[in-house]
Amino acid sequence: MDDAPDSKQPPEKPMPRIAARQGKRAVPDAAFDLWLRRGLHAMYDDVAREPVPEELLKLIEQDRQK
């Protein structure tokens, strides 16, 4: 059994889904992106609005001074 690819065979064509992603975005992809973005905002916006802990700010300032 020879595991080496046969150099006489043409390269495989890309799958249709891969080829479609190389062009314009499909409507289902845009809809998924919108759903994902809204879901992530709903879950993490409150956390992102929290103030940075003082301990972390001190570490950042110490690193800047080095």
Tab-separated table of C-alpha atoms in Angstrom:
chain	number	residue	atom	x	y	z
A	1	MET	CA	0.000	0.000	0.000
A	2	ASP	CA	1.470	3.270	-1.083
A	3	ASP	CA	0.396	6.254	1.072
A	4	ALA	CA	2.025	8.834	-1.206
A	5	PRO	CA	-0.437	10.852	-3.315
A	6	ASP	CA	-0.495	10.062	-7.010
A	7	SER	CA	1.038	13.043	-8.810
A	8	LYS	CA	-0.961	12.208	-11.955
A	9	GLN	CA	-4.301	12.975	-10.293
A	10	PRO	CA	-5.555	16.569	-10.464
A	11	PRO	CA	-5.958	18.393	-7.143
A	12	GLU	CA	-9.332	17.997	-5.499
A	13	LYS	CA	-11.871	20.747	-6.040
A	14	PRO	CA	-12.938	22.665	-2.911
A	15	MET	CA	-16.222	21.756	-1.330
A	16	PRO	CA	-19.112	24.014	-2.410
A	17	ARG	CA	-19.563	25.412	1.124
A	18	ILE	CA	-15.919	26.510	1.233
A	19	ALA	CA	-16.163	28.126	-2.189
A	20	ALA	CA	-19.319	29.985	-1.155
A	21	ARG	CA	-17.576	31.485	1.875
A	22	GLN	CA	-14.840	32.932	-0.297
A	23	GLY	CA	-17.312	35.211	-2.069
A	24	LYS	CA	-20.043	37.388	-0.606
A	25	ARG	CA	-21.454	36.364	2.729
A	26	ALA	CA	-24.571	34.306	2.526
A	27	VAL	CA	-27.715	35.527	4.270
A	28	PRO	CA	-27.709	32.628	6.782
A	29	ASP	CA	-24.140	33.547	7.821
A	30	ALA	CA	-25.122	37.185	8.352
A	31	ALA	CA	-28.165	36.128	10.367
A	32	PHE	CA	-26.009	33.863	12.536
A	33	ASP	CA	-23.481	36.650	13.076
A	34	LEU	CA	-26.243	39.010	14.187
A	35	TRP	CA	-27.703	36.394	16.545
A	36	LEU	CA	-24.276	35.655	17.999
A	37	ARG	CA	-23.373	39.317	18.462
A	38	ARG	CA	-26.671	40.038	20.240
A	39	GLY	CA	-26.292	36.969	22.438
A	40	LEU	CA	-22.747	37.843	23.444
A	41	HIS	CA	-23.759	41.420	24.220
A	42	ALA	CA	-26.649	40.178	26.348
A	43	MET	CA	-24.349	37.884	28.318
A	44	TYR	CA	-21.236	40.039	28.698
A	45	ASP	CA	-22.142	43.750	28.509
A	46	ASP	CA	-22.721	43.950	32.263
A	47	VAL	CA	-19.334	42.372	32.945
A	48	ALA	CA	-17.597	44.686	30.471
A	49	ARG	CA	-19.114	47.721	32.233
A	50	GLU	CA	-17.691	46.740	35.619
A	51	PRO	CA	-14.778	48.871	36.842
A	52	VAL	CA	-11.279	47.448	36.581
A	53	PRO	CA	-10.133	46.179	40.010
A	54	GLU	CA	-7.625	48.419	41.807
A	55	GLU	CA	-5.149	45.538	42.145
A	56	LEU	CA	-5.074	45.074	38.384
A	57	LEU	CA	-4.649	48.806	37.782
A	58	LYS	CA	-1.674	48.805	40.177
A	59	LEU	CA	-0.072	45.888	38.333
A	60	ILE	CA	-0.519	47.652	34.998
A	61	GLU	CA	1.004	50.855	36.360
A	62	GLN	CA	3.970	48.933	37.831
A	63	ASP	CA	4.564	47.293	34.471
A	64	ARG	CA	4.477	50.631	32.671
A	65	GLN	CA	7.135	52.020	35.004
A	66	LYS	CA	9.567	49.208	34.168
